[in-house]
Amino acid sequence: MDSPDPEPRHPEEPSPQAASTETAEARQDPLSDDGADTDSRALHPPLDSVTTTGIRRSLSDKALPAFLGTIAGALLLFALTSTNDRISRLEDRVDAGFAAVDARFEAQNAKFEAKFNAQDAKIEAKFNAIDAKIDEINLKLTAVIAALNATTEVDAALDGRLMGESPVEEPAS
């Protein structure tokens, strides 16, 4: 009784028995004098057939894992893309928050500028009022000095006669 092959074969692949007969036939090189194994093609089949056969076998044997791997890759790509979208939205929210804070700072700065300008205007008005009062006092002092110069009291004060106990007497002439 024949035992079933452990691996399923494709119709294009030769059976193990056929491969052994082909190998035995290939060993007999007609050009060889002693009939030794000189054909390297029998021992090493062409790379194209080995690669094609290996790929077909691996794809047919691993169709479900290949499909699941493709699905996993697609899900990973989707996750990375959605993560990038989330990061972009987060950056937009942070930028909007910074813009709001900047606007608040600008409003606060404008408010402080207005307060300082109002305070500066008040101080400037007070200095102008003080300057006006000083000018007014200066005019009054000038008028008093002019009035005193018109009388003899300034000369008497300079001579010290106003400080005495006796009233000032004017010489009779």
PDB file of C-alpha atoms in Angstrom:
ATOM      1  CA  MET A   1       0.000   0.000   0.000  1.00  0.00           C
ATOM      2  CA  ASP A   2       1.227   3.406  -0.936  1.00  0.00           C
ATOM      3  CA  SER A   3       1.402   6.022   1.762  1.00  0.00           C
ATOM      4  CA  PRO A   4       0.051   9.432   0.809  1.00  0.00           C
ATOM      5  CA  ASP A   5       2.570  12.194   0.237  1.00  0.00           C
ATOM      6  CA  PRO A   6       2.911  14.476   3.251  1.00  0.00           C
ATOM      7  CA  GLU A   7       3.019  17.560   1.019  1.00  0.00           C
ATOM      8  CA  PRO A   8       0.440  18.244  -1.694  1.00  0.00           C
ATOM      9  CA  ARG A   9       1.971  18.453  -5.139  1.00  0.00           C
ATOM     10  CA  HIS A  10       1.058  20.684  -8.006  1.00  0.00           C
ATOM     11  CA  PRO A  11       0.520  19.221 -11.474  1.00  0.00           C
ATOM     12  CA  GLU A  12       3.596  21.060 -12.799  1.00  0.00           C
ATOM     13  CA  GLU A  13       5.917  19.518 -10.211  1.00  0.00           C
ATOM     14  CA  PRO A  14       7.407  16.121 -10.946  1.00  0.00           C
ATOM     15  CA  SER A  15       6.778  13.339  -8.506  1.00  0.00           C
ATOM     16  CA  PRO A  16       9.693  12.247  -6.305  1.00  0.00           C
ATOM     17  CA  GLN A  17      10.002   8.986  -8.248  1.00  0.00           C
ATOM     18  CA  ALA A  18      10.193  10.837 -11.575  1.00  0.00           C
ATOM     19  CA  ALA A  19      12.786  13.214 -10.166  1.00  0.00           C
ATOM     20  CA  SER A  20      14.973  10.312  -9.051  1.00  0.00           C
ATOM     21  CA  THR A  21      14.844   8.665 -12.489  1.00  0.00           C
ATOM     22  CA  GLU A  22      15.655  11.978 -14.156  1.00  0.00           C
ATOM     23  CA  THR A  23      18.587  12.431 -11.815  1.00  0.00           C
ATOM     24  CA  ALA A  24      19.863   8.947 -12.539  1.00  0.00           C
ATOM     25  CA  GLU A  25      19.587   9.530 -16.268  1.00  0.00           C
ATOM     26  CA  ALA A  26      21.309  12.885 -15.967  1.00  0.00           C
ATOM     27  CA  ARG A  27      24.217  11.254 -14.150  1.00  0.00           C
ATOM     28  CA  GLN A  28      25.081   9.258 -17.209  1.00  0.00           C
ATOM     29  CA  ASP A  29      26.974  11.809 -19.228  1.00  0.00           C
ATOM     30  CA  PRO A  30      27.485  10.568 -22.776  1.00  0.00           C
ATOM     31  CA  LEU A  31      30.633  12.681 -23.139  1.00  0.00           C
ATOM     32  CA  SER A  32      32.239  11.281 -20.036  1.00  0.00           C
ATOM     33  CA  ASP A  33      34.708   8.427 -20.476  1.00  0.00           C
ATOM     34  CA  ASP A  34      34.231   6.867 -17.099  1.00  0.00           C
ATOM     35  CA  GLY A  35      30.512   7.614 -16.688  1.00  0.00           C
ATOM     36  CA  ALA A  36      31.152   9.750 -13.610  1.00  0.00           C
ATOM     37  CA  ASP A  37      28.748  12.400 -12.393  1.00  0.00           C
ATOM     38  CA  THR A  38      29.805  15.444 -14.393  1.00  0.00           C
ATOM     39  CA  ASP A  39      26.513  17.115 -15.215  1.00  0.00           C
ATOM     40  CA  SER A  40      26.073  19.940 -12.737  1.00  0.00           C
ATOM     41  CA  ARG A  41      22.573  20.705 -14.004  1.00  0.00           C
ATOM     42  CA  ALA A  42      21.307  17.474 -12.533  1.00  0.00           C
ATOM     43  CA  LEU A  43      22.709  18.255  -9.125  1.00  0.00           C
ATOM     44  CA  HIS A  44      21.851  21.961  -9.251  1.00  0.00           C
ATOM     45  CA  PRO A  45      18.683  22.703 -11.219  1.00  0.00           C
ATOM     46  CA  PRO A  46      18.346  26.171 -12.808  1.00  0.00           C
ATOM     47  CA  LEU A  47      17.627  28.922 -10.343  1.00  0.00           C
ATOM     48  CA  ASP A  48      14.519  30.107 -12.209  1.00  0.00           C
ATOM     49  CA  SER A  49      12.661  26.830 -11.782  1.00  0.00           C
ATOM     50  CA  VAL A  50      13.635  26.494  -8.125  1.00  0.00           C
ATOM     51  CA  THR A  51      12.603  30.059  -7.338  1.00  0.00           C
ATOM     52  CA  THR A  52       9.320  29.847  -9.224  1.00  0.00           C
ATOM     53  CA  THR A  53       8.465  26.518  -7.665  1.00  0.00           C
ATOM     54  CA  GLY A  54       9.403  27.746  -4.193  1.00  0.00           C
ATOM     55  CA  ILE A  55       7.322  30.877  -4.543  1.00  0.00           C
ATOM     56  CA  ARG A  56       4.313  28.950  -5.834  1.00  0.00           C
ATOM     57  CA  ARG A  57       4.593  26.436  -3.047  1.00  0.00           C
ATOM     58  CA  SER A  58       5.027  29.096  -0.352  1.00  0.00           C
ATOM     59  CA  LEU A  59       2.118  31.164  -1.665  1.00  0.00           C
ATOM     60  CA  SER A  60      -0.197  28.186  -1.945  1.00  0.00           C
ATOM     61  CA  ASP A  61       0.800  26.822   1.444  1.00  0.00           C
ATOM     62  CA  LYS A  62       0.635  30.199   3.171  1.00  0.00           C
ATOM     63  CA  ALA A  63      -2.293  31.920   1.484  1.00  0.00           C
ATOM     64  CA  LEU A  64      -4.164  32.639   4.701  1.00  0.00           C
ATOM     65  CA  PRO A  65      -1.122  34.015   6.571  1.00  0.00           C
ATOM     66  CA  ALA A  66      -0.232  36.132   3.530  1.00  0.00           C
ATOM     67  CA  PHE A  67      -3.776  37.497   3.385  1.00  0.00           C
ATOM     68  CA  LEU A  68      -3.822  38.174   7.128  1.00  0.00           C
ATOM     69  CA  GLY A  69      -0.397  39.815   6.866  1.00  0.00           C
ATOM     70  CA  THR A  70      -1.732  42.099   4.142  1.00  0.00           C
ATOM     71  CA  ILE A  71      -4.741  42.967   6.301  1.00  0.00           C
ATOM     72  CA  ALA A  72      -2.456  43.646   9.282  1.00  0.00           C
ATOM     73  CA  GLY A  73      -0.275  45.899   7.121  1.00  0.00           C
ATOM     74  CA  ALA A  74      -3.332  47.786   5.884  1.00  0.00           C
ATOM     75  CA  LEU A  75      -4.596  48.206   9.450  1.00  0.00           C
ATOM     76  CA  LEU A  76      -1.179  49.441  10.564  1.00  0.00           C
ATOM     77  CA  LEU A  77      -1.111  51.933   7.710  1.00  0.00           C
ATOM     78  CA  PHE A  78      -4.634  53.070   8.609  1.00  0.00           C
ATOM     79  CA  ALA A  79      -3.661  53.432  12.273  1.00  0.00           C
ATOM     80  CA  LEU A  80      -0.597  55.486  11.393  1.00  0.00           C
ATOM     81  CA  THR A  81      -2.636  57.681   9.062  1.00  0.00           C
ATOM     82  CA  SER A  82      -5.359  58.211  11.645  1.00  0.00           C
ATOM     83  CA  THR A  83      -2.677  58.940  14.253  1.00  0.00           C
ATOM     84  CA  ASN A  84      -1.188  61.569  11.946  1.00  0.00           C
ATOM     85  CA  ASP A  85      -4.658  63.069  11.499  1.00  0.00           C
ATOM     86  CA  ARG A  86      -5.131  63.160  15.260  1.00  0.00           C
ATOM     87  CA  ILE A  87      -1.734  64.766  15.726  1.00  0.00           C
ATOM     88  CA  SER A  88      -2.607  67.358  13.082  1.00  0.00           C
ATOM     89  CA  ARG A  89      -5.894  68.139  14.820  1.00  0.00           C
ATOM     90  CA  LEU A  90      -4.067  68.384  18.157  1.00  0.00           C
ATOM     91  CA  GLU A  91      -1.513  70.757  16.632  1.00  0.00           C
ATOM     92  CA  ASP A  92      -4.358  72.872  15.237  1.00  0.00           C
ATOM     93  CA  ARG A  93      -5.995  73.042  18.675  1.00  0.00           C
ATOM     94  CA  VAL A  94      -2.696  73.969  20.326  1.00  0.00           C
ATOM     95  CA  ASP A  95      -2.093  76.655  17.694  1.00  0.00           C
ATOM     96  CA  ALA A  96      -5.617  77.988  18.250  1.00  0.00           C
ATOM     97  CA  GLY A  97      -4.964  78.022  22.010  1.00  0.00           C
ATOM     98  CA  PHE A  98      -1.727  79.936  21.503  1.00  0.00           C
ATOM     99  CA  ALA A  99      -3.541  82.381  19.222  1.00  0.00           C
ATOM    100  CA  ALA A 100      -6.211  82.911  21.898  1.00  0.00           C
ATOM    101  CA  VAL A 101      -3.555  83.473  24.569  1.00  0.00           C
ATOM    102  CA  ASP A 102      -1.719  85.882  22.263  1.00  0.00           C
ATOM    103  CA  ALA A 103      -4.976  87.763  21.645  1.00  0.00           C
ATOM    104  CA  ARG A 104      -5.579  87.942  25.409  1.00  0.00           C
ATOM    105  CA  PHE A 105      -2.058  89.255  25.963  1.00  0.00           C
ATOM    106  CA  GLU A 106      -2.521  91.842  23.223  1.00  0.00           C
ATOM    107  CA  ALA A 107      -5.848  92.952  24.739  1.00  0.00           C
ATOM    108  CA  GLN A 108      -4.288  93.136  28.208  1.00  0.00           C
ATOM    109  CA  ASN A 109      -1.313  95.035  26.796  1.00  0.00           C
ATOM    110  CA  ALA A 110      -3.635  97.507  25.051  1.00  0.00           C
ATOM    111  CA  LYS A 111      -5.572  97.917  28.315  1.00  0.00           C
ATOM    112  CA  PHE A 112      -2.351  98.627  30.246  1.00  0.00           C
ATOM    113  CA  GLU A 113      -1.186 101.021  27.534  1.00  0.00           C
ATOM    114  CA  ALA A 114      -4.492 102.905  27.793  1.00  0.00           C
ATOM    115  CA  LYS A 115      -4.200 103.062  31.603  1.00  0.00           C
ATOM    116  CA  PHE A 116      -0.609 104.277  31.451  1.00  0.00           C
ATOM    117  CA  ASN A 117      -1.475 106.835  28.786  1.00  0.00           C
ATOM    118  CA  ALA A 118      -4.373 108.102  30.934  1.00  0.00           C
ATOM    119  CA  GLN A 119      -2.109 108.245  33.994  1.00  0.00           C
ATOM    120  CA  ASP A 120       0.567 110.018  31.956  1.00  0.00           C
ATOM    121  CA  ALA A 121      -2.017 112.531  30.752  1.00  0.00           C
ATOM    122  CA  LYS A 122      -3.143 113.156  34.367  1.00  0.00           C
ATOM    123  CA  ILE A 123       0.433 113.686  35.531  1.00  0.00           C
ATOM    124  CA  GLU A 124       1.170 115.940  32.574  1.00  0.00           C
ATOM    125  CA  ALA A 125      -1.980 117.974  33.348  1.00  0.00           C
ATOM    126  CA  LYS A 126      -0.892 118.326  36.992  1.00  0.00           C
ATOM    127  CA  PHE A 127       2.580 119.480  35.943  1.00  0.00           C
ATOM    128  CA  ASN A 128       1.004 121.978  33.551  1.00  0.00           C
ATOM    129  CA  ALA A 129      -1.263 123.253  36.351  1.00  0.00           C
ATOM    130  CA  ILE A 130       1.744 123.589  38.687  1.00  0.00           C
ATOM    131  CA  ASP A 131       3.679 125.424  35.960  1.00  0.00           C
ATOM    132  CA  ALA A 132       0.706 127.765  35.490  1.00  0.00           C
ATOM    133  CA  LYS A 133       0.544 128.410  39.258  1.00  0.00           C
ATOM    134  CA  ILE A 134       4.299 129.067  39.378  1.00  0.00           C
ATOM    135  CA  ASP A 135       3.936 131.510  36.488  1.00  0.00           C
ATOM    136  CA  GLU A 136       1.042 133.208  38.311  1.00  0.00           C
ATOM    137  CA  ILE A 137       3.081 133.440  41.538  1.00  0.00           C
ATOM    138  CA  ASN A 138       6.007 134.803  39.560  1.00  0.00           C
ATOM    139  CA  LEU A 139       3.773 137.530  38.073  1.00  0.00           C
ATOM    140  CA  LYS A 140       2.417 138.434  41.518  1.00  0.00           C
ATOM    141  CA  LEU A 141       5.918 138.638  42.991  1.00  0.00           C
ATOM    142  CA  THR A 142       7.027 140.827  40.116  1.00  0.00           C
ATOM    143  CA  ALA A 143       4.063 143.151  40.773  1.00  0.00           C
ATOM    144  CA  VAL A 144       4.810 143.260  44.522  1.00  0.00           C
ATOM    145  CA  ILE A 145       8.478 144.027  43.866  1.00  0.00           C
ATOM    146  CA  ALA A 146       7.524 146.785  41.444  1.00  0.00           C
ATOM    147  CA  ALA A 147       5.103 148.271  44.000  1.00  0.00           C
ATOM    148  CA  LEU A 148       7.698 148.123  46.754  1.00  0.00           C
ATOM    149  CA  ASN A 149      10.309 149.751  44.556  1.00  0.00           C
ATOM    150  CA  ALA A 150       7.969 152.681  44.094  1.00  0.00           C
ATOM    151  CA  THR A 151       7.990 153.401  47.818  1.00  0.00           C
ATOM    152  CA  THR A 152      10.801 154.196  50.238  1.00  0.00           C
ATOM    153  CA  GLU A 153      10.009 151.201  52.380  1.00  0.00           C
ATOM    154  CA  VAL A 154      12.380 148.989  50.462  1.00  0.00           C
ATOM    155  CA  ASP A 155      15.291 151.352  51.141  1.00  0.00           C
ATOM    156  CA  ALA A 156      14.288 151.566  54.816  1.00  0.00           C
ATOM    157  CA  ALA A 157      14.067 147.787  55.016  1.00  0.00           C
ATOM    158  CA  LEU A 158      17.486 147.480  53.463  1.00  0.00           C
ATOM    159  CA  ASP A 159      18.885 149.983  55.985  1.00  0.00           C
ATOM    160  CA  GLY A 160      17.248 148.109  58.843  1.00  0.00           C
ATOM    161  CA  ARG A 161      15.028 150.963  59.870  1.00  0.00           C
ATOM    162  CA  LEU A 162      11.816 148.924  59.608  1.00  0.00           C
ATOM    163  CA  MET A 163      13.037 146.602  62.305  1.00  0.00           C
ATOM    164  CA  GLY A 164      13.400 149.250  64.925  1.00  0.00           C
ATOM    165  CA  GLU A 165      10.924 150.259  67.611  1.00  0.00           C
ATOM    166  CA  SER A 166      10.384 153.723  66.434  1.00  0.00           C
ATOM    167  CA  PRO A 167       8.289 154.521  63.480  1.00  0.00           C
ATOM    168  CA  VAL A 168      10.032 155.708  60.428  1.00  0.00           C
ATOM    169  CA  GLU A 169      10.205 159.411  60.214  1.00  0.00           C
ATOM    170  CA  GLU A 170      10.785 161.150  57.072  1.00  0.00           C
ATOM    171  CA  PRO A 171      13.119 164.053  57.127  1.00  0.00           C
ATOM    172  CA  ALA A 172      11.453 167.365  56.703  1.00  0.00           C
ATOM    173  CA  SER A 173      12.929 169.404  54.171  1.00  0.00           C
TER     174      SER A 173
END
